[in-house]
Amino acid sequence: MNLDASILITNTHIVPMTKEADRIENGYIYIQSGKIEAVGVGEYPKEYTAADKIIDGEGMIAIPGLINAHTHTPMSILRGYADDLPLMKWLNEIWAVEDRMTHEDMYWASMLSMAEMIKSGTTTFADMYFGMQRIATGVEQSGLRAILAQGIIEGKQNTDDQLASSVSLVLNWHNAANGRIQTMLCPHAPYTCSPETIKKIIVQAERLDVGIHTHLAETRDELRIISERYNRTPIKLMEEVGLFSRHVIAAHGVHLTPEEILILKQRNVGIIHNPKSNMKLASGVAPITDLVKADVAVGLGTDGSASNNVLDMFEEMRFASFLQKVTLEDPTALPAYTTLQLATSLGAQAVGLNKDIGTIEIGKKADITLVDLQSTHTTPVNNVESQLVYAAKAADVAYTIVDGQVLYENGNLLTIDEEAVRWHIAQIKEKLL
Ligand SMILES: [Zn+2]
């Protein structure tokens, strides 16, 4: 990778996600050394023709790279395995296979997910799994931006050993790969980690100055378990334990009271909505409209491939919007522009990276997705945000650029050998399933 490379994108429609009115129907973007150096209307300054690469953006829409704010990349190996089961039975089936996965298996499964994400315009993902140090090497190769956290589940192995391993991920990988890799600590959920363990994790997060990624208020079962054990709701319990003293990415937030939404706002918790996973596992409908109204930073995630079954942020946006509309019986709920915000600018805020990514603005990191809207199913373009959220498909992504590097160009993955990944996945599937 040439970190000093320059790219000029010409003749393109730009949806910068700063403000709705900032849209540029015909303009250019100039990228230098991984950052956005210029965004303008119409013809570009002549000196930019010296760029290392010029992309003709005719018929394309430039949007900030999509942020998949909650996933478990190695679960791609479990795609389509144990579908249509009740939740606890599903979890047991999944955990039984996960126990037999080696770090090398996780690496290849994660590479499969990264290939899928790059091809569908995702530039940043927040990952939670095991074997994260090996996965970090994959992130380094792939060119993607990632926030990596190693899940801690009490009873799996010695909890202190798990915490030590999570800390070592932070020490070895935080800010690595030109700053593309960030790390967090990760109590898996309030029902898999006791308050004592969560307190230990908070102490380490403070010492290392990193955030925390967790699952929170996902199912009614979780609410029942936490109520039986602690006579509290998951949010109240976490508030008392002190979790929100750190920056927290909390996946799901399906079952919340208005009072809890206020706590989440006051504590700047990023709530990550995973509509397809919530629908498939019948977890419920997260109050996204209320959360957005309360000014909570809401991001969008796919969750793992076992509960989705794809890592396609275009589908995720569509489901997020439709789910709010049908639940509230209100067609104006979660409109296209707001939905796009969840996947870009608001998502960046939710994961704590909004200083660097989430919008197309001068000085920000050059994470940009170019979507080609010249296909039959996207013609004509009456409203660009509607088209992106309600009509566009992952396959309409023409370019994926991260940190000023082109990772995907007109059907070609430039950093991942897809054939090799598929070969390894076939071997692992044979062995595990
Ligand atoms: Zn999850």
Short mmCIF file of C-alpha atoms and ligand atoms in Angstrom, two decimals:
data_model
loop_
_atom_site.label_atom_id
_atom_site.label_comp_id
_atom_site.label_asym_id
_atom_site.label_seq_id
_atom_site.Cartn_x
_atom_site.Cartn_y
_atom_site.Cartn_z
CA MET A 1 0.00 0.00 0.00
CA ASN A 2 1.25 3.47 -0.87
CA LEU A 3 0.10 5.58 2.07
CA ASP A 4 0.99 8.81 0.25
CA ALA A 5 -1.10 8.01 -2.84
CA SER A 6 -3.53 10.57 -4.25
CA ILE A 7 -6.91 9.85 -5.83
CA LEU A 8 -9.19 12.18 -7.79
CA ILE A 9 -12.87 11.21 -8.10
CA THR A 10 -14.49 13.31 -10.81
CA ASN A 11 -17.92 14.00 -12.18
CA THR A 12 -19.77 12.37 -9.32
CA HIS A 13 -22.84 12.91 -7.16
CA ILE A 14 -21.73 13.42 -3.55
CA VAL A 15 -23.88 12.73 -0.49
CA PRO A 16 -21.47 13.91 2.24
CA MET A 17 -23.86 13.23 5.19
CA THR A 18 -22.88 16.48 6.87
CA LYS A 19 -26.27 18.09 6.21
CA GLU A 20 -28.99 17.11 3.76
CA ALA A 21 -28.53 20.43 1.91
CA ASP A 22 -24.79 19.79 1.41
CA ARG A 23 -25.45 17.29 -1.38
CA ILE A 24 -23.42 18.02 -4.55
CA GLU A 25 -25.01 16.80 -7.77
CA ASN A 26 -21.88 17.07 -9.83
CA GLY A 27 -18.54 17.45 -8.15
CA TYR A 28 -15.16 16.03 -7.28
CA ILE A 29 -13.27 14.63 -4.31
CA TYR A 30 -9.51 14.81 -3.98
CA ILE A 31 -7.74 12.41 -1.63
CA GLN A 32 -4.14 12.77 -0.53
CA SER A 33 -2.21 10.57 1.92
CA GLY A 34 -5.34 8.87 3.23
CA LYS A 35 -7.28 12.06 3.88
CA ILE A 36 -9.94 14.03 2.04
CA GLU A 37 -8.13 17.14 0.87
CA ALA A 38 -10.83 18.74 -1.29
CA VAL A 39 -14.54 18.36 -2.02
CA GLY A 40 -15.98 20.68 -4.64
CA VAL A 41 -18.72 21.47 -7.10
CA GLY A 42 -18.32 21.08 -10.85
CA GLU A 43 -14.93 21.07 -12.58
CA TYR A 44 -11.86 20.18 -10.48
CA PRO A 45 -8.71 22.35 -10.27
CA LYS A 46 -6.30 21.38 -13.05
CA GLU A 47 -3.45 20.49 -10.68
CA TYR A 48 -5.45 17.47 -9.46
CA THR A 49 -4.94 15.74 -12.83
CA ALA A 50 -1.50 14.79 -11.47
CA ALA A 51 -3.24 12.39 -9.02
CA ASP A 52 -1.90 8.82 -8.89
CA LYS A 53 -5.37 7.57 -9.77
CA ILE A 54 -8.37 9.21 -11.40
CA ILE A 55 -11.81 7.63 -11.01
CA ASP A 56 -14.59 8.75 -13.34
CA GLY A 57 -17.60 8.94 -11.03
CA GLU A 58 -20.20 9.41 -13.77
CA GLY A 59 -23.51 7.81 -12.73
CA MET A 60 -22.17 7.04 -9.28
CA ILE A 61 -22.99 8.32 -5.82
CA ALA A 62 -20.15 8.96 -3.39
CA ILE A 63 -21.17 8.30 0.20
CA PRO A 64 -19.11 7.97 3.39
CA GLY A 65 -18.01 4.35 3.73
CA LEU A 66 -20.66 2.26 5.49
CA ILE A 67 -20.05 1.37 9.14
CA ASN A 68 -21.09 -2.08 10.33
CA ALA A 69 -21.09 -1.25 14.02
CA HIS A 70 -21.73 -4.72 15.42
CA THR A 71 -20.74 -8.05 13.97
CA HIS A 72 -18.95 -11.32 14.69
CA THR A 73 -16.95 -11.90 11.50
CA PRO A 74 -15.87 -15.53 12.09
CA MET A 75 -19.52 -16.57 12.27
CA SER A 76 -19.63 -16.59 8.47
CA ILE A 77 -18.67 -20.27 8.75
CA LEU A 78 -22.05 -20.80 10.46
CA ARG A 79 -24.09 -19.10 7.74
CA GLY A 80 -27.28 -21.11 7.26
CA TYR A 81 -26.36 -23.57 10.01
CA ALA A 82 -28.97 -24.03 12.77
CA ASP A 83 -31.55 -21.70 11.23
CA ASP A 84 -35.20 -21.53 12.31
CA LEU A 85 -34.60 -22.75 15.87
CA PRO A 86 -35.76 -21.30 19.21
CA LEU A 87 -33.17 -18.91 20.63
CA MET A 88 -31.65 -21.06 23.40
CA LYS A 89 -31.51 -24.14 21.17
CA TRP A 90 -29.92 -22.00 18.44
CA LEU A 91 -27.29 -20.64 20.87
CA ASN A 92 -26.40 -24.15 22.07
CA GLU A 93 -25.97 -25.42 18.50
CA ILE A 94 -23.78 -22.43 17.63
CA TRP A 95 -21.68 -22.62 20.81
CA ALA A 96 -21.03 -26.33 20.26
CA VAL A 97 -19.38 -25.57 16.89
CA GLU A 98 -17.58 -22.45 18.15
CA ASP A 99 -15.91 -24.50 20.88
CA ARG A 100 -14.23 -26.60 18.18
CA MET A 101 -13.01 -23.65 16.06
CA THR A 102 -9.27 -22.89 16.09
CA HIS A 103 -7.90 -19.37 15.76
CA GLU A 104 -6.85 -20.28 12.22
CA ASP A 105 -10.45 -21.27 11.38
CA MET A 106 -11.62 -17.95 12.81
CA TYR A 107 -9.08 -16.08 10.72
CA TRP A 108 -10.30 -17.57 7.43
CA ALA A 109 -13.97 -17.20 8.33
CA SER A 110 -13.25 -13.60 9.24
CA MET A 111 -11.48 -13.05 5.89
CA LEU A 112 -14.62 -14.35 4.14
CA SER A 113 -16.64 -11.74 6.04
CA MET A 114 -14.16 -8.99 5.24
CA ALA A 115 -14.34 -9.85 1.53
CA GLU A 116 -18.13 -9.69 1.71
CA MET A 117 -18.06 -6.36 3.55
CA ILE A 118 -15.60 -4.72 1.16
CA LYS A 119 -17.66 -5.85 -1.84
CA SER A 120 -20.80 -4.34 -0.31
CA GLY A 121 -19.32 -0.95 0.53
CA THR A 122 -18.55 -1.37 4.23
CA THR A 123 -15.34 0.39 5.23
CA THR A 124 -15.42 0.05 9.05
CA PHE A 125 -16.65 -2.77 11.24
CA ALA A 126 -16.86 -3.29 15.00
CA ASP A 127 -16.10 -6.93 15.67
CA MET A 128 -16.62 -9.04 18.77
CA TYR A 129 -15.28 -12.58 18.92
CA PHE A 130 -12.41 -14.77 20.12
CA GLY A 131 -8.97 -15.27 18.56
CA MET A 132 -8.89 -11.57 17.80
CA GLN A 133 -5.12 -11.21 17.51
CA ARG A 134 -5.14 -13.52 14.48
CA ILE A 135 -8.14 -11.66 13.05
CA ALA A 136 -6.24 -8.38 13.50
CA THR A 137 -3.60 -9.65 11.07
CA GLY A 138 -6.43 -10.16 8.57
CA VAL A 139 -7.68 -6.61 9.10
CA GLU A 140 -4.15 -5.36 8.49
CA GLN A 141 -4.03 -7.26 5.15
CA SER A 142 -7.56 -6.42 4.04
CA GLY A 143 -7.12 -2.64 4.36
CA LEU A 144 -10.41 -2.29 6.26
CA ARG A 145 -10.89 -0.14 9.35
CA ALA A 146 -11.97 -2.09 12.43
CA ILE A 147 -12.72 -1.84 16.11
CA LEU A 148 -11.77 -5.21 17.56
CA ALA A 149 -12.87 -6.61 20.90
CA GLN A 150 -12.38 -10.06 22.34
CA GLY A 151 -15.51 -11.33 24.08
CA ILE A 152 -15.32 -12.47 27.70
CA ILE A 153 -17.81 -15.15 28.75
CA GLU A 154 -17.65 -16.44 32.30
CA GLY A 155 -17.42 -20.19 32.68
CA LYS A 156 -15.88 -20.79 29.22
CA GLN A 157 -12.29 -20.59 30.51
CA ASN A 158 -10.70 -18.93 33.50
CA THR A 159 -12.07 -15.37 33.48
CA ASP A 160 -8.77 -13.74 34.48
CA ASP A 161 -7.02 -15.52 31.61
CA GLN A 162 -9.68 -14.29 29.20
CA LEU A 163 -9.24 -10.74 30.48
CA ALA A 164 -5.44 -10.98 30.19
CA SER A 165 -5.81 -12.14 26.59
CA SER A 166 -8.21 -9.25 25.83
CA VAL A 167 -5.76 -6.79 27.38
CA SER A 168 -2.96 -8.19 25.26
CA LEU A 169 -5.07 -7.57 22.12
CA VAL A 170 -5.29 -3.91 23.16
CA LEU A 171 -1.56 -3.65 23.95
CA ASN A 172 -0.53 -5.25 20.67
CA TRP A 173 -3.06 -3.81 18.24
CA HIS A 174 -4.58 -0.53 19.44
CA ASN A 175 -3.87 2.13 16.78
CA ALA A 176 -2.06 -0.40 14.57
CA ALA A 177 -2.15 -0.48 10.75
CA ASN A 178 -1.80 3.29 10.31
CA GLY A 179 -4.50 3.77 12.95
CA ARG A 180 -7.02 1.62 11.07
CA ILE A 181 -7.26 -0.83 13.97
CA GLN A 182 -8.82 0.30 17.23
CA THR A 183 -9.54 -2.03 20.12
CA MET A 184 -11.99 -2.28 22.99
CA LEU A 185 -12.65 -4.59 25.93
CA CYS A 186 -15.74 -6.74 25.89
CA PRO A 187 -17.92 -8.31 28.54
CA HIS A 188 -20.10 -10.43 26.21
CA ALA A 189 -23.40 -9.58 27.98
CA PRO A 190 -24.83 -8.99 31.47
CA TYR A 191 -26.11 -12.58 31.55
CA THR A 192 -22.70 -14.11 30.70
CA CYS A 193 -20.56 -11.85 32.92
CA SER A 194 -21.15 -11.15 36.62
CA PRO A 195 -21.00 -7.57 37.97
CA GLU A 196 -17.64 -8.46 39.61
CA THR A 197 -16.15 -9.47 36.26
CA ILE A 198 -17.59 -6.42 34.52
CA LYS A 199 -16.03 -4.19 37.22
CA LYS A 200 -12.62 -5.80 36.59
CA ILE A 201 -13.05 -5.14 32.86
CA ILE A 202 -13.94 -1.48 33.53
CA VAL A 203 -10.77 -1.03 35.61
CA GLN A 204 -8.66 -2.35 32.74
CA ALA A 205 -10.53 -0.23 30.16
CA GLU A 206 -9.76 2.85 32.28
CA ARG A 207 -6.11 1.91 32.62
CA LEU A 208 -5.77 1.30 28.86
CA ASP A 209 -8.07 4.21 27.94
CA VAL A 210 -10.25 2.16 25.58
CA GLY A 211 -14.00 1.76 25.17
CA ILE A 212 -16.23 -1.24 25.80
CA HIS A 213 -18.31 -3.25 23.33
CA THR A 214 -21.11 -5.41 24.72
CA HIS A 215 -24.57 -6.88 24.08
CA LEU A 216 -27.34 -5.20 26.07
CA ALA A 217 -31.11 -5.55 26.48
CA GLU A 218 -31.46 -7.89 23.50
CA THR A 219 -34.23 -10.30 24.48
CA ARG A 220 -37.04 -10.70 27.01
CA ASP A 221 -35.19 -13.79 28.27
CA GLU A 222 -32.24 -11.56 29.16
CA LEU A 223 -34.53 -9.17 31.05
CA ARG A 224 -36.04 -12.09 32.96
CA ILE A 225 -32.63 -13.60 33.86
CA ILE A 226 -31.19 -10.25 35.02
CA SER A 227 -34.34 -9.49 36.98
CA GLU A 228 -34.21 -12.90 38.71
CA ARG A 229 -30.52 -12.59 39.54
CA TYR A 230 -30.26 -8.90 40.45
CA ASN A 231 -33.80 -7.53 40.60
CA ARG A 232 -32.84 -4.90 38.01
CA THR A 233 -33.09 -4.30 34.26
CA PRO A 234 -29.86 -4.81 32.24
CA ILE A 235 -29.45 -1.04 31.68
CA LYS A 236 -29.98 -0.20 35.38
CA LEU A 237 -27.55 -2.95 36.38
CA MET A 238 -24.88 -1.66 33.99
CA GLU A 239 -25.43 1.91 35.19
CA GLU A 240 -24.87 0.76 38.79
CA VAL A 241 -21.84 -1.34 37.91
CA GLY A 242 -20.28 1.75 36.30
CA LEU A 243 -20.05 0.43 32.75
CA PHE A 244 -21.13 3.76 31.24
CA SER A 245 -18.15 5.57 32.77
CA ARG A 246 -16.34 4.36 29.63
CA HIS A 247 -17.42 4.89 26.03
CA VAL A 248 -19.75 1.95 25.39
CA ILE A 249 -20.99 0.38 22.16
CA ALA A 250 -24.08 -1.57 23.19
CA ALA A 251 -25.51 -3.92 20.60
CA HIS A 252 -29.31 -4.27 20.39
CA GLY A 253 -31.04 -2.12 23.03
CA VAL A 254 -34.32 -3.79 22.03
CA HIS A 255 -36.12 -3.63 25.36
CA LEU A 256 -35.77 -0.14 26.83
CA THR A 257 -37.94 2.16 28.95
CA PRO A 258 -38.13 5.94 28.31
CA GLU A 259 -36.13 6.45 31.53
CA GLU A 260 -33.42 4.12 30.27
CA ILE A 261 -33.26 5.95 26.94
CA LEU A 262 -32.51 9.09 28.95
CA ILE A 263 -29.68 7.30 30.79
CA LEU A 264 -28.23 6.16 27.46
CA LYS A 265 -28.31 9.74 26.16
CA GLN A 266 -26.77 11.21 29.32
CA ARG A 267 -23.99 8.61 29.30
CA ASN A 268 -23.29 8.94 25.55
CA VAL A 269 -23.82 5.23 24.99
CA GLY A 270 -23.76 4.17 21.34
CA ILE A 271 -26.69 1.84 20.67
CA ILE A 272 -26.22 -0.47 17.71
CA HIS A 273 -29.39 -1.56 15.97
CA ASN A 274 -29.34 -4.98 14.31
CA PRO A 275 -32.79 -5.20 12.73
CA LYS A 276 -32.33 -8.38 10.70
CA SER A 277 -30.85 -10.34 13.62
CA ASN A 278 -33.61 -9.06 15.92
CA MET A 279 -36.24 -10.17 13.39
CA LYS A 280 -34.67 -13.55 12.62
CA LEU A 281 -34.15 -14.47 16.28
CA ALA A 282 -37.54 -12.94 17.16
CA SER A 283 -35.92 -10.71 19.79
CA GLY A 284 -38.30 -7.80 19.34
CA VAL A 285 -38.29 -4.31 17.83
CA ALA A 286 -35.79 -1.75 19.16
CA PRO A 287 -37.27 1.73 19.78
CA ILE A 288 -35.00 3.34 17.19
CA THR A 289 -37.38 6.19 16.41
CA ASP A 290 -37.47 7.13 20.12
CA LEU A 291 -33.70 6.74 20.48
CA VAL A 292 -33.01 9.00 17.49
CA LYS A 293 -35.56 11.52 18.80
CA ALA A 294 -33.78 11.48 22.17
CA ASP A 295 -30.52 12.23 20.34
CA VAL A 296 -28.87 8.94 21.27
CA ALA A 297 -26.06 7.96 18.87
CA VAL A 298 -27.54 4.99 17.03
CA GLY A 299 -25.43 2.89 14.71
CA LEU A 300 -26.38 -0.02 12.49
CA GLY A 301 -24.95 -3.53 12.55
CA THR A 302 -25.51 -6.84 10.84
CA ASP A 303 -24.67 -9.01 13.87
CA GLY A 304 -23.03 -12.31 12.87
CA SER A 305 -23.79 -14.25 9.70
CA ALA A 306 -25.51 -17.00 11.71
CA SER A 307 -28.33 -14.61 12.60
CA ASN A 308 -28.67 -12.53 9.44
CA ASN A 309 -27.33 -14.33 7.16
CA VAL A 310 -25.33 -11.74 5.24
CA LEU A 311 -23.16 -8.74 6.08
CA ASP A 312 -24.91 -6.40 3.68
CA MET A 313 -25.47 -2.90 5.06
CA PHE A 314 -27.85 -1.99 2.21
CA GLU A 315 -30.23 -4.73 3.36
CA GLU A 316 -29.69 -3.69 6.96
CA MET A 317 -30.67 -0.09 6.19
CA ARG A 318 -33.78 -1.22 4.34
CA PHE A 319 -34.89 -3.53 7.16
CA ALA A 320 -34.19 -0.84 9.79
CA SER A 321 -36.44 1.66 8.06
CA PHE A 322 -39.23 -0.78 7.16
CA LEU A 323 -39.27 -2.30 10.64
CA GLN A 324 -39.90 1.12 12.24
CA LYS A 325 -42.58 1.97 9.67
CA VAL A 326 -44.55 -1.25 10.06
CA THR A 327 -44.23 -1.39 13.86
CA LEU A 328 -45.31 2.20 14.40
CA GLU A 329 -47.80 1.97 11.51
CA ASP A 330 -46.25 5.22 10.33
CA PRO A 331 -44.76 5.46 6.82
CA THR A 332 -42.83 8.59 7.83
CA ALA A 333 -40.86 6.70 10.52
CA LEU A 334 -37.10 6.39 10.01
CA PRO A 335 -36.91 8.10 6.60
CA ALA A 336 -34.18 7.35 4.07
CA TYR A 337 -31.80 10.15 5.04
CA THR A 338 -31.93 9.29 8.77
CA THR A 339 -31.42 5.62 7.94
CA LEU A 340 -28.34 6.52 5.91
CA GLN A 341 -27.11 8.53 8.90
CA LEU A 342 -27.30 5.40 11.08
CA ALA A 343 -24.99 3.62 8.66
CA THR A 344 -22.55 6.56 8.33
CA SER A 345 -22.35 9.76 10.42
CA LEU A 346 -24.43 8.62 13.42
CA GLY A 347 -22.81 5.20 13.33
CA ALA A 348 -19.39 6.89 13.47
CA GLN A 349 -20.54 8.80 16.55
CA ALA A 350 -21.90 5.62 18.12
CA VAL A 351 -18.56 3.85 17.78
CA GLY A 352 -16.61 6.94 18.83
CA LEU A 353 -14.83 7.60 15.53
CA ASN A 354 -16.80 10.63 14.30
CA LYS A 355 -13.72 12.89 14.41
CA ASP A 356 -12.16 10.74 11.69
CA ILE A 357 -14.93 9.10 9.66
CA GLY A 358 -18.66 9.09 8.92
CA THR A 359 -18.87 12.09 6.56
CA ILE A 360 -17.19 13.27 3.37
CA GLU A 361 -15.47 16.42 4.64
CA ILE A 362 -12.10 18.04 4.18
CA GLY A 363 -9.65 16.69 6.78
CA LYS A 364 -11.50 13.44 7.43
CA LYS A 365 -10.05 10.04 6.62
CA ALA A 366 -10.78 9.01 3.06
CA ASP A 367 -13.27 6.17 3.65
CA ILE A 368 -15.60 6.44 0.67
CA THR A 369 -18.00 4.11 -1.11
CA LEU A 370 -19.06 4.71 -4.71
CA VAL A 371 -22.44 3.25 -5.59
CA ASP A 372 -23.37 2.88 -9.24
CA LEU A 373 -27.05 3.76 -9.64
CA GLN A 374 -27.26 3.04 -13.37
CA SER A 375 -28.81 -0.43 -13.04
CA THR A 376 -32.37 -1.24 -14.09
CA HIS A 377 -33.58 -1.51 -10.49
CA THR A 378 -32.17 1.91 -9.59
CA THR A 379 -33.43 3.82 -12.65
CA PRO A 380 -34.53 6.59 -12.64
CA VAL A 381 -32.93 8.36 -9.68
CA ASN A 382 -35.74 10.58 -8.45
CA ASN A 383 -34.32 10.84 -4.95
CA VAL A 384 -30.79 9.75 -4.28
CA GLU A 385 -31.16 8.82 -0.58
CA SER A 386 -34.36 6.86 -1.30
CA GLN A 387 -32.56 5.01 -4.04
CA LEU A 388 -29.62 4.15 -1.79
CA VAL A 389 -31.77 2.94 1.11
CA TYR A 390 -34.80 1.40 -0.63
CA ALA A 391 -33.50 0.19 -4.00
CA ALA A 392 -29.73 -0.21 -4.11
CA LYS A 393 -28.14 -3.63 -3.64
CA ALA A 394 -24.70 -4.60 -2.39
CA ALA A 395 -23.75 -5.49 -5.96
CA ASP A 396 -24.24 -1.86 -7.00
CA VAL A 397 -21.08 -0.91 -5.10
CA ALA A 398 -18.42 -0.02 -7.66
CA TYR A 399 -15.57 1.22 -5.45
CA THR A 400 -14.67 0.81 -1.79
CA ILE A 401 -11.94 3.14 -0.55
CA VAL A 402 -10.49 3.03 2.99
CA ASP A 403 -7.80 5.34 4.33
CA GLY A 404 -7.23 6.59 0.78
CA GLN A 405 -6.60 3.07 -0.57
CA VAL A 406 -8.81 1.43 -3.17
CA LEU A 407 -9.81 -2.00 -1.80
CA TYR A 408 -12.45 -2.83 -4.41
CA GLU A 409 -12.80 -1.67 -7.98
CA ASN A 410 -15.49 -2.73 -10.46
CA GLY A 411 -15.84 -6.29 -9.22
CA ASN A 412 -12.22 -6.85 -8.22
CA LEU A 413 -11.07 -7.30 -4.65
CA LEU A 414 -7.59 -5.84 -4.51
CA THR A 415 -6.42 -6.91 -1.05
CA ILE A 416 -8.04 -10.33 -0.48
CA ASP A 417 -7.56 -13.46 -2.58
CA GLU A 418 -11.16 -14.61 -2.70
CA GLU A 419 -10.31 -17.98 -4.28
CA ALA A 420 -7.90 -18.82 -1.47
CA VAL A 421 -10.46 -17.78 1.14
CA ARG A 422 -13.14 -19.99 -0.44
CA TRP A 423 -10.75 -22.95 -0.55
CA HIS A 424 -9.93 -22.62 3.15
CA ILE A 425 -13.61 -22.20 4.05
CA ALA A 426 -14.45 -25.44 2.22
CA GLN A 427 -11.81 -27.31 4.29
CA ILE A 428 -13.02 -25.79 7.57
CA LYS A 429 -16.67 -26.56 6.80
CA GLU A 430 -15.70 -30.17 6.07
CA LYS A 431 -13.86 -30.42 9.39
CA LEU A 432 -16.35 -28.59 11.64
CA LEU A 433 -19.81 -29.16 10.26
ZN ZN B 1 -23.95 -9.88 18.52
#
